[in-house]
CSV table of C-alpha atoms in Angstrom, one decimal:
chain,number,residue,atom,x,y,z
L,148,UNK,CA,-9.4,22.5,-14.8
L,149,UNK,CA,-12.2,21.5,-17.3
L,150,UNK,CA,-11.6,23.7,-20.8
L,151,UNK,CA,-11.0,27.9,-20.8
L,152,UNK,CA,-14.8,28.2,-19.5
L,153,UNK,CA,-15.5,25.8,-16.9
L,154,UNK,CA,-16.3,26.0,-13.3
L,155,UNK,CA,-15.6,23.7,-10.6
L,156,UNK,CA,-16.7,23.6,-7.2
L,157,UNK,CA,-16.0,21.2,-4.2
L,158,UNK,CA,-17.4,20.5,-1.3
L,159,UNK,CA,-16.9,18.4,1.7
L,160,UNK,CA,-19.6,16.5,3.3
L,161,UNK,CA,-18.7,15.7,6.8
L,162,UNK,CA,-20.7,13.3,9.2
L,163,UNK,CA,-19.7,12.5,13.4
L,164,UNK,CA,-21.2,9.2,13.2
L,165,UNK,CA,-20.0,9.2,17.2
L,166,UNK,CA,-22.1,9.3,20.2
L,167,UNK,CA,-19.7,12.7,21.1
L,168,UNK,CA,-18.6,16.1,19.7
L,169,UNK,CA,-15.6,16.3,18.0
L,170,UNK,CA,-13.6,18.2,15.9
L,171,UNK,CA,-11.8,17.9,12.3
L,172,UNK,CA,-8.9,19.3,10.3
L,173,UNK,CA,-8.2,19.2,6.5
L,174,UNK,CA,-5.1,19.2,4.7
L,175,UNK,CA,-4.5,19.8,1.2
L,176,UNK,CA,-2.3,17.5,-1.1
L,177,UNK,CA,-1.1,19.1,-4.3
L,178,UNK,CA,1.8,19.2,-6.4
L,179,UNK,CA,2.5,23.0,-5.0
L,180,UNK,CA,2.9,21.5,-1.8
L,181,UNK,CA,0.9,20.0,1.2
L,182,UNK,CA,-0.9,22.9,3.5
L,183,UNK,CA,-4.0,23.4,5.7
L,184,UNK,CA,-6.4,26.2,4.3
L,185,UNK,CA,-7.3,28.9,6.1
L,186,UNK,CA,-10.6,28.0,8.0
L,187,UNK,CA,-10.0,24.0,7.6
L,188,UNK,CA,-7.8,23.6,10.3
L,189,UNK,CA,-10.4,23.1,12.9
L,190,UNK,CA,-14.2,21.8,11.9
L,191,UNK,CA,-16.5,21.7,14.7
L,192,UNK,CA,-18.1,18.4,14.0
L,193,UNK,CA,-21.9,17.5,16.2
L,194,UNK,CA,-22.3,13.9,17.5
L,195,UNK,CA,-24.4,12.3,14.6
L,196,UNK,CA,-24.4,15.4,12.7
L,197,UNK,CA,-23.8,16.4,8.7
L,198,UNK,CA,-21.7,19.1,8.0
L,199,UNK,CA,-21.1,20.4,4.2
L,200,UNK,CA,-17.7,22.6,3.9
L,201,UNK,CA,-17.3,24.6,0.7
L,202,UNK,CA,-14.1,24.1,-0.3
L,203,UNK,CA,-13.3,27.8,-2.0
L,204,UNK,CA,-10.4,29.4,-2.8
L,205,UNK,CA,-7.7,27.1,-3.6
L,206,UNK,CA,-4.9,27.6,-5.8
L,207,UNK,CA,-4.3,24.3,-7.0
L,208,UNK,CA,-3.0,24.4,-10.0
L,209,UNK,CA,-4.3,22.2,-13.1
L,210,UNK,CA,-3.5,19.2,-11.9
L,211,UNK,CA,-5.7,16.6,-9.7
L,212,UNK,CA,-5.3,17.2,-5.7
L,213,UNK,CA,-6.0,15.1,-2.4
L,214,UNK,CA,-7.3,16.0,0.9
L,215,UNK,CA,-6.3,14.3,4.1
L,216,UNK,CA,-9.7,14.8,6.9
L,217,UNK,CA,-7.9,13.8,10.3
L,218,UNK,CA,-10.2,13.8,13.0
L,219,UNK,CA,-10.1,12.9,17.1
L,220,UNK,CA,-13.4,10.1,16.8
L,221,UNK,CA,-14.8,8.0,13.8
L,222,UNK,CA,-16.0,10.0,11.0
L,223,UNK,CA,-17.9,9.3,7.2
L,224,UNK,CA,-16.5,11.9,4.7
L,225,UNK,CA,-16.4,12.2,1.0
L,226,UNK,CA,-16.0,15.5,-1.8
L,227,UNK,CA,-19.1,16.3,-3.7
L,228,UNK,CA,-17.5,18.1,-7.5
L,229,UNK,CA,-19.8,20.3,-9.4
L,230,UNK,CA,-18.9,21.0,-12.8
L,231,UNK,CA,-20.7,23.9,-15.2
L,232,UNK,CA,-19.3,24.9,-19.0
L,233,UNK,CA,-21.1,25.9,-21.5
L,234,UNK,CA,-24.1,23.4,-21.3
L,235,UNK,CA,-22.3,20.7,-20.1
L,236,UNK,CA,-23.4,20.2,-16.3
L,237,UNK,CA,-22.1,17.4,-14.2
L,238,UNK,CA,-21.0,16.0,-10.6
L,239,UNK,CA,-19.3,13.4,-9.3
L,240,UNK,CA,-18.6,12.2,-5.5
L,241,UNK,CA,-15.0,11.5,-4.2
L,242,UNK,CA,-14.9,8.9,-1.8
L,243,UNK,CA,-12.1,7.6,0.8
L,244,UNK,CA,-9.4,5.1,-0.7
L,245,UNK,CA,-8.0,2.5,1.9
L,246,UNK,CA,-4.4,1.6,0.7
L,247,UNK,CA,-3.8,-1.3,-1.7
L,248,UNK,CA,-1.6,-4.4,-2.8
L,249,UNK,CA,-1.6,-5.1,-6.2
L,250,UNK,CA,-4.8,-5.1,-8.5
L,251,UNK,CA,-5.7,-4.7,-11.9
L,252,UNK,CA,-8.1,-2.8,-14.2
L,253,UNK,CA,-10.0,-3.6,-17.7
L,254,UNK,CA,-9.7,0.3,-19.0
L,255,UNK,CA,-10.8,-1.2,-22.3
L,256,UNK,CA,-9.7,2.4,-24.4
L,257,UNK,CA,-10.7,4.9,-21.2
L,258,UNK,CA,-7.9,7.0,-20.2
L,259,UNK,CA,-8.0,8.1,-16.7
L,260,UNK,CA,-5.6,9.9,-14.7
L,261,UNK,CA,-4.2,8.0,-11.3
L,262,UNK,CA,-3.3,9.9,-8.8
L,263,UNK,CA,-1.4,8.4,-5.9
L,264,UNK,CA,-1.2,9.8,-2.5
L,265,UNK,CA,1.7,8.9,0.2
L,266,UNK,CA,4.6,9.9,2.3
L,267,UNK,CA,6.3,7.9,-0.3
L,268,UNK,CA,5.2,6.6,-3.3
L,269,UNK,CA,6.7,3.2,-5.2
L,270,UNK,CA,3.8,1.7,-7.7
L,271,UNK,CA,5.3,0.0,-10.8
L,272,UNK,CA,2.0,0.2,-13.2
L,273,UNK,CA,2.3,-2.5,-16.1
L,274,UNK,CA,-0.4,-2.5,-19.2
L,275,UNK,CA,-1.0,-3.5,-22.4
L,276,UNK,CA,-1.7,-1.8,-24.9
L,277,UNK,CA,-4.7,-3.0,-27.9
L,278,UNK,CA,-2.2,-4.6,-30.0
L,279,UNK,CA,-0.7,-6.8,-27.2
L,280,UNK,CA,2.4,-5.2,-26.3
L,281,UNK,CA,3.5,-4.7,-22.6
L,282,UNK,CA,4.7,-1.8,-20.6
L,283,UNK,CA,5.5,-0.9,-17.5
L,284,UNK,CA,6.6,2.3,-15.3
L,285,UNK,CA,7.8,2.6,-11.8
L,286,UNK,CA,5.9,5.9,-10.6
L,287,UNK,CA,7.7,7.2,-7.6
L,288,UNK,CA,7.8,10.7,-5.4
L,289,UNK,CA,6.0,12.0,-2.8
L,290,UNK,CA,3.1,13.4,-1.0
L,291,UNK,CA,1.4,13.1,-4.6
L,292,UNK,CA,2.1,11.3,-8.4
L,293,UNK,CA,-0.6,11.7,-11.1
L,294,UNK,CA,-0.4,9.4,-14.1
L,295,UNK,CA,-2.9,9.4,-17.1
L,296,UNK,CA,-2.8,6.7,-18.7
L,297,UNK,CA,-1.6,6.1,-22.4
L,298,UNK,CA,-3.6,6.1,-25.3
L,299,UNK,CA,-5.1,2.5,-26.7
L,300,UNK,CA,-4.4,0.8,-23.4
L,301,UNK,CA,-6.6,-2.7,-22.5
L,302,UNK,CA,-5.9,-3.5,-19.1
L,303,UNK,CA,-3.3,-2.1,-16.0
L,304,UNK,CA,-2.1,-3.9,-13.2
L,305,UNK,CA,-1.1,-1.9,-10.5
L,306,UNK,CA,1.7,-2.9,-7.3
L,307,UNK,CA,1.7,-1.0,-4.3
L,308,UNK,CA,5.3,-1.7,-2.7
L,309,UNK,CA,4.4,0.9,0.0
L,310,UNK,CA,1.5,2.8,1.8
L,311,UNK,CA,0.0,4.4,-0.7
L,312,UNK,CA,-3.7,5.0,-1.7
L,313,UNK,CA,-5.2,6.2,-4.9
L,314,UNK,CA,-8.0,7.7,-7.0
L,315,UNK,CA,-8.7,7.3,-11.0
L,316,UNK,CA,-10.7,10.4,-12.3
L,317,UNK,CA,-11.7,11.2,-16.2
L,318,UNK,CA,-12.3,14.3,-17.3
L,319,UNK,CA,-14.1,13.9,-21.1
L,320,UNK,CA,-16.4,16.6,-23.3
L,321,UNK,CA,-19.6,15.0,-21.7
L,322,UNK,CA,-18.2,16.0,-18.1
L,323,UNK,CA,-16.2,14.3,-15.0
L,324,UNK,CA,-16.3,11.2,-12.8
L,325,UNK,CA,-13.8,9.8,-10.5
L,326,UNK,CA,-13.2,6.1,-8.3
L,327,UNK,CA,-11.5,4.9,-6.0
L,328,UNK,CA,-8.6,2.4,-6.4
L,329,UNK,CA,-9.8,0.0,-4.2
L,330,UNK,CA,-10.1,-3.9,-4.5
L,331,UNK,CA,-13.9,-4.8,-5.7
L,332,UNK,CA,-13.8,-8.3,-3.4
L,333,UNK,CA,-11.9,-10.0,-0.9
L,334,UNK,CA,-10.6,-13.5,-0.8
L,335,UNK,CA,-11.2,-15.2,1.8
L,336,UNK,CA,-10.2,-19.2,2.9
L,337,UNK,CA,-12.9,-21.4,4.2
L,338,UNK,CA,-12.9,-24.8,5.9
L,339,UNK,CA,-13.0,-27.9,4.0
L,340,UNK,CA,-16.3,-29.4,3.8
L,341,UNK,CA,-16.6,-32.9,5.6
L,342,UNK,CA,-18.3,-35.5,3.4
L,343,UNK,CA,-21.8,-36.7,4.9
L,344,UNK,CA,-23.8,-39.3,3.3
L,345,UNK,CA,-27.1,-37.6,3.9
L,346,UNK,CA,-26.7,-35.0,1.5
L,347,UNK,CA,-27.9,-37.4,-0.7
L,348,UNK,CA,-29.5,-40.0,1.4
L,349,UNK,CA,-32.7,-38.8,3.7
L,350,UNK,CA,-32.1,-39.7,7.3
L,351,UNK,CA,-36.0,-40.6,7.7
């Protein structure tokens, strides 16, 4: 919900990036309960072919949601969020979150909500706040947990002691955005290098 006014429409872009036909079904993830809507429960999906699907109609409540896209060959997806009120008029893309370990954000003052998705969830969140002083919450349930984030906090470190993935939207007076809780890099190993006098000697 964005203010007594506002308007807000998804919609899911779809692509089969498979040499094959396929099909695709959508479930909705809210805290009124986990259902398929009525039309979503079978997407006819072209080989190599983008699809939009309005997402229209759903009672979900004023809290954030999740959709779970299962389908039978490899697909792309991601929700497209228009926003209109009064002259404010904004959109953001929702992408796919791949479940995490433990990572940790510089919010530096933004407040945005997490919302965790999961059979079940077990994240213990730990920040501090802009005075220095540490907190922490174990934020548990299931299907779905949303958890905005105090006032004044600095940074957040997030533990996943499950399979759980997660989003971090904002909804503010100059419109919405969201991002997926996702590490930025990976660490990797590598081999030792083996000394060799001709990095500094020519062999010629």
């Amino acid at each position: 919900k964005y203010g007594s006014s506002g308007k807000i429409n998804h919609t899911l872009r779809v692509i089969n990036v498979s040499d094959s036909d396929t099909s695709a079904s959508v479930e909705v993830i809210s805290k009124s309960g986990v259902y398929i809507p009525v039309g979503l429960g079978e997407i006819e999906l072209n080989a190599k072919t983008v699809v939009d699907v309005p997402l229209k109609n759903l009672d979900l409540g004023k809290e954030n949601f999740a959709i779970k896209i299962e389908a039978s060959a490899p697909i792309a997806a991601a929700v497209r969020t228009e926003l209109t009120s009064g002259s404010i008029s904004d959109f953001s893309w929702s992408i796919a979150a791949p479940s995490f370990k433990t990572l940790e954000f510089n919010l530096y003052g933004l407040e945005p909500t997490f919302t965790f998705v999961g059979e079940r969830i077990a994240v213990l969140a730990e920040w501090r706040t802009r005075d220095g002083k540490r907190n922490s919450r174990v934020l548990t349930g299931e299907e779905i947990v949303n958890w905005k984030v105090p006032a004044n906090v600095r940074t957040v470190r997030l533990i996943n002691r499950g399979t759980v993935s997660a989003g971090m939207t904002w909804v503010t007076r100059d419109g919405i955005a969201a991002l997926p809780v996702t590490s930025a890099a990976s660490l990797e190993s590598a081999v030792r290098p083996i000394t060799d006098i001709s990095v500094i000697q020519s062999r010629t």
